[in-house]
Amino acid sequence: MTSPMPRSPINPDPLVQRDHPVLDVLPFGMLVFCVLLTLSVGKPARGAEVAGLILSGVAAAWMLGVYQLHPAWRYRPRVMAVFIAVLLVIGALLVIDNTIFGLYTFTIYFYVLRYLVWPWRLAGAAGVGLLAATSQAYGVNKDTASGILVFLIIITVNVAIAMAYAWSRWLSTTLDTRNKQALDELSTANRKLETTLAENAGLQQQLLTQAREAGVLDERQRMAREIHDTLAQGLIGIITQLQAAEQDADDPAGWRRHFDAATALARESLSEARRSVEALRSESLETARLSEALGDVAGRWSSLHGIPVQVTTTGTARPMPPEAEFALLRTAQEALANVARHAQATRVGVTLSYMEHEVALDVRDDGQGFDLAKLCAYAASTNGNGNGHSPPDSGGFGLVAMRQRIESLAGTLQVESEPGFGTGISACIPAASAQAGS
């Protein structure tokens, strides 16, 4: 029982399924050539000669009516299957009438390769091979066993060659089609990847811009708080003392007392201004390592306040991105500034530790310390505007800003303090964050 003809569109292998100008000329040319050759070579019987001419005319009319005059039919699998089947029948009759027409029957093979869908192409190729073998073995004596054997061998060889070539062409074009599809899919995937990378680059740039703007805003807020808590307070105090000195102009002792207080406030405000300016500078990190920059900052601070500072570096120093070094340096500066303002310490230790998974900065003093619980409660009630070494009523920059700076690099800030037992501040930045910009 045979299966029905598939209804798929006629485009199983695009390299074969294209029309070719040769098929518009070659079959008709070979048919005319075979007719002329039949008339000029040998003397066929009158009836055979007439039959050959009639069959040749039928073949020509069939090709002209179906293939030439109706190009759209070439893309209808069933129509082309009927067209080729009729050509095979006409070709068989022509070969039976005269073996010379075997030269014409091979042109049917081109129709088979181009217009029969798989696997019907194998059947068409076998039919053409059978016609060619019949033409070639027409003179073989088929009354003997050896003659029949030769005839079967000729048929087998012709059919096998025709089918093998048809199969190889189908396999080749199928592989080419798959490769083309794979290349198209790869090209599409690459375009999507490029689009995704471009979008990611845009998002990353946007995030960097937002982070930069947020950093600038945070720094502005920090500077505003520090100016308010230091310089502005100092200037208010100076004005107050000068006004009081003006009122005591007739009292030399009172005038001198207010004048000295205003002078002390001016010097203190100048010191705070210098500290703020130095906190904004990062030139030391551009010309030296973080440990050397810490030593320089600690040395200047110690000379200014008369408090000895011991700077220690442990572990193997490794490159760090500028933002990580700057964060640790600013943390040390802020911690030392708070020590000078509030701790009443006699000794300070600064330790920079390069560990396997993190880089840590520790600043410890032997000052008066403070109640950490009260400070946290105050910081929460004032939206974080507390100070690491100040009593709850003094406000200031303090720990919150240091914590925000360190946590922006995925780090942590820990504070240990107790009244009468000094204060320790430890800032840790993960090694992954510290090496991200290396």
Coordinates of C-alpha atoms in Angstrom, one line a residue, residues 85-325:
A85 CA 5.2 10.5 -14.5
V86 CA 3.7 11.2 -17.9
L87 CA 7.1 12.1 -19.3
L88 CA 8.5 8.8 -18.0
V89 CA 5.7 6.9 -19.7
I90 CA 6.2 8.7 -23.0
G91 CA 10.0 8.2 -22.7
A92 CA 9.5 4.5 -22.1
L93 CA 7.3 4.3 -25.3
L94 CA 10.0 6.2 -27.3
V95 CA 12.8 3.9 -26.1
I96 CA 10.7 0.9 -27.0
D97 CA 10.1 2.4 -30.4
N98 CA 13.7 3.4 -30.9
T99 CA 16.7 3.1 -28.5
I100 CA 18.1 6.4 -29.8
F101 CA 15.5 8.2 -27.7
G102 CA 17.4 7.0 -24.7
L103 CA 19.5 10.2 -25.3
Y104 CA 16.3 12.3 -24.6
T105 CA 15.2 10.4 -21.5
F106 CA 18.1 11.6 -19.4
T107 CA 16.7 15.2 -19.6
I108 CA 13.8 14.0 -17.5
Y109 CA 16.3 13.5 -14.7
F110 CA 16.7 17.3 -14.4
Y111 CA 13.0 17.7 -13.8
V112 CA 13.2 14.9 -11.2
L113 CA 16.0 16.6 -9.3
R114 CA 14.4 20.0 -9.4
Y115 CA 10.6 19.5 -9.0
L116 CA 10.0 16.2 -7.1
V117 CA 9.8 16.4 -3.3
W118 CA 11.6 14.0 -1.1
P119 CA 11.4 11.0 -1.0
W120 CA 9.5 10.8 -4.3
R121 CA 12.6 12.1 -6.0
L122 CA 14.2 8.6 -5.4
A123 CA 11.4 7.0 -7.3
G124 CA 11.7 9.4 -10.2
A125 CA 15.5 8.9 -10.3
A126 CA 14.9 5.1 -10.4
G127 CA 12.5 5.5 -13.3
V128 CA 15.0 7.5 -15.3
G129 CA 17.7 5.0 -14.5
L130 CA 15.5 2.2 -15.7
L131 CA 14.8 4.0 -19.0
A132 CA 18.5 4.6 -19.5
A133 CA 19.3 0.9 -18.8
T134 CA 16.6 -0.3 -21.2
S135 CA 18.1 1.9 -23.9
Q136 CA 21.6 0.7 -23.2
A137 CA 20.7 -3.0 -23.0
Y138 CA 18.2 -3.1 -25.9
G139 CA 20.6 -5.1 -28.0
V140 CA 21.4 -7.7 -25.3
N141 CA 20.1 -11.2 -26.0
K142 CA 17.6 -11.8 -23.2
D143 CA 16.9 -15.4 -24.2
T144 CA 20.0 -16.7 -22.4
A145 CA 20.8 -16.7 -18.7
S146 CA 24.0 -14.7 -19.3
G147 CA 22.1 -12.1 -21.3
I148 CA 19.4 -11.7 -18.6
L149 CA 22.2 -11.3 -16.0
V150 CA 23.9 -8.6 -18.1
F151 CA 20.6 -6.9 -18.6
L152 CA 19.9 -6.9 -14.8
I153 CA 23.4 -5.7 -14.1
I154 CA 23.0 -2.8 -16.5
I155 CA 19.6 -1.9 -14.9
T156 CA 21.1 -2.1 -11.4
V157 CA 24.0 0.1 -12.2
N158 CA 21.9 2.7 -13.9
V159 CA 19.2 2.8 -11.2
A160 CA 21.8 2.8 -8.4
I161 CA 23.8 5.7 -9.9
A162 CA 20.7 7.7 -10.5
M163 CA 19.3 7.2 -7.0
A164 CA 22.7 7.7 -5.4
Y165 CA 23.2 11.0 -7.1
A166 CA 19.7 12.2 -6.2
W167 CA 20.3 11.2 -2.6
S168 CA 23.7 12.9 -2.4
R169 CA 22.2 16.1 -3.9
W170 CA 19.4 16.0 -1.4
L171 CA 21.8 15.4 1.5
S172 CA 24.1 18.2 0.4
T173 CA 21.4 20.7 0.0
T174 CA 19.8 19.7 3.3
L175 CA 23.1 20.3 5.1
D176 CA 23.6 23.6 3.3
T177 CA 20.1 24.7 4.4
R178 CA 20.7 23.7 8.0
N179 CA 24.0 25.5 8.0
K180 CA 22.4 28.6 6.6
Q181 CA 19.7 28.4 9.2
A182 CA 22.3 28.0 11.9
L183 CA 24.2 31.0 10.6
D184 CA 21.0 33.0 10.5
E185 CA 20.2 32.0 14.0
L186 CA 23.7 32.8 15.2
S187 CA 23.6 36.2 13.4
T188 CA 20.3 36.9 15.1
A189 CA 21.6 35.9 18.5
N190 CA 24.7 38.1 18.0
R191 CA 22.5 41.1 17.1
K192 CA 20.4 40.5 20.2
L193 CA 23.6 40.1 22.3
E194 CA 25.0 43.4 20.8
T195 CA 21.7 45.1 21.6
T196 CA 21.7 43.7 25.1
L197 CA 25.3 44.8 25.7
A198 CA 24.5 48.2 24.4
E199 CA 21.5 48.5 26.7
N200 CA 23.6 47.2 29.7
A201 CA 26.3 49.7 28.9
G202 CA 23.7 52.5 28.8
L203 CA 22.3 51.3 32.1
Q204 CA 25.7 51.0 33.7
Q205 CA 26.6 54.5 32.6
Q206 CA 23.3 55.7 33.9
L207 CA 23.9 54.0 37.3
L208 CA 27.4 55.5 37.4
T209 CA 26.0 58.9 36.7
Q210 CA 23.4 58.5 39.4
A211 CA 25.9 57.2 41.9
R212 CA 28.2 60.1 41.1
E213 CA 25.4 62.6 41.5
A214 CA 24.4 60.9 44.8
G215 CA 28.0 61.1 46.0
V216 CA 28.2 64.8 45.1
L217 CA 24.9 65.4 46.9
D218 CA 26.0 63.5 50.0
E219 CA 29.3 65.4 50.1
R220 CA 27.5 68.7 49.8
Q221 CA 25.2 67.7 52.7
R222 CA 28.2 66.6 54.7
M223 CA 30.0 69.9 54.1
A224 CA 26.9 71.9 54.9
R225 CA 26.5 70.0 58.2
E226 CA 30.2 70.4 59.1
I227 CA 30.3 74.1 58.2
H228 CA 27.2 74.7 60.3
D229 CA 28.5 72.7 63.2
T230 CA 32.1 74.2 63.2
L231 CA 32.7 77.4 61.2
A232 CA 29.2 78.9 61.7
Q233 CA 29.2 78.1 65.4
G234 CA 32.7 79.6 65.7
L235 CA 31.8 82.7 63.9
I236 CA 28.7 83.2 66.0
G237 CA 30.8 82.8 69.1
I238 CA 33.3 85.4 67.8
I239 CA 30.6 87.9 67.1
T240 CA 29.1 87.3 70.6
Q241 CA 32.5 87.8 72.3
L242 CA 33.3 91.0 70.3
Q243 CA 29.9 92.4 71.1
A244 CA 30.5 91.7 74.8
A245 CA 34.0 93.3 74.6
E246 CA 32.4 96.4 73.1
Q247 CA 30.0 96.6 76.0
D248 CA 32.9 96.2 78.5
A249 CA 35.0 98.9 76.8
D250 CA 35.3 100.7 80.1
D251 CA 36.4 97.6 81.9
P252 CA 39.9 96.6 80.7
A253 CA 39.9 93.2 82.4
G254 CA 36.5 92.3 81.0
W255 CA 37.4 93.6 77.6
R256 CA 40.6 91.6 77.6
R257 CA 38.7 88.4 78.7
H258 CA 36.2 88.7 75.8
F259 CA 38.9 89.6 73.3
D260 CA 41.0 86.6 74.3
A261 CA 37.9 84.3 74.0
A262 CA 37.2 85.7 70.5
T263 CA 40.8 85.2 69.5
A264 CA 40.7 81.6 70.7
L265 CA 37.4 81.0 68.9
A266 CA 39.0 82.4 65.7
R267 CA 42.0 80.2 66.0
E268 CA 39.8 77.2 66.6
S269 CA 37.6 78.0 63.6
L270 CA 40.7 78.5 61.4
S271 CA 41.9 75.0 62.5
E272 CA 38.5 73.5 61.6
A273 CA 38.5 75.3 58.2
R274 CA 42.0 73.9 57.5
R275 CA 40.9 70.4 58.6
S276 CA 37.9 70.6 56.3
V277 CA 40.1 71.7 53.4
E278 CA 42.6 68.9 54.1
A279 CA 39.8 66.4 54.2
L280 CA 38.9 67.3 50.6
R281 CA 42.4 66.8 49.3
S282 CA 43.6 63.5 48.0
E283 CA 46.9 64.4 46.5
S284 CA 48.7 62.3 49.1
L285 CA 47.0 59.2 47.6
E286 CA 48.2 60.2 44.1
T287 CA 51.9 60.2 45.2
A288 CA 52.0 57.6 47.9
R289 CA 50.4 54.3 49.1
L290 CA 47.5 54.4 51.5
S291 CA 49.7 53.4 54.4
E292 CA 52.0 56.3 53.7
A293 CA 49.1 58.7 53.3
L294 CA 47.7 57.6 56.6
G295 CA 51.1 58.1 58.2
D296 CA 51.3 61.6 56.7
V297 CA 47.8 62.5 57.9
A298 CA 48.5 61.1 61.4
G299 CA 51.8 63.0 61.6
R300 CA 50.2 66.3 60.8
W301 CA 47.3 65.7 63.2
S302 CA 49.7 64.7 66.0
S303 CA 51.8 67.8 65.4
L304 CA 48.7 70.0 65.5
H305 CA 47.2 68.5 68.6
G306 CA 50.2 67.3 70.5
I307 CA 48.8 63.7 70.8
P308 CA 51.1 60.9 69.8
V309 CA 49.8 58.6 67.0
Q310 CA 51.1 55.2 66.2
V311 CA 50.4 54.0 62.6
T312 CA 50.8 50.3 61.9
T313 CA 50.3 48.3 58.6
T314 CA 49.9 44.5 58.7
G315 CA 49.6 42.0 55.8
T316 CA 50.8 42.4 52.2
A317 CA 49.8 45.7 50.7
R318 CA 47.9 45.4 47.4
P319 CA 46.5 47.9 44.8
M320 CA 43.1 49.4 45.7
P321 CA 40.8 51.5 43.6
P322 CA 40.9 55.3 44.4
E323 CA 37.4 55.3 45.9
A324 CA 38.3 52.6 48.4
E325 CA 41.6 54.3 49.5

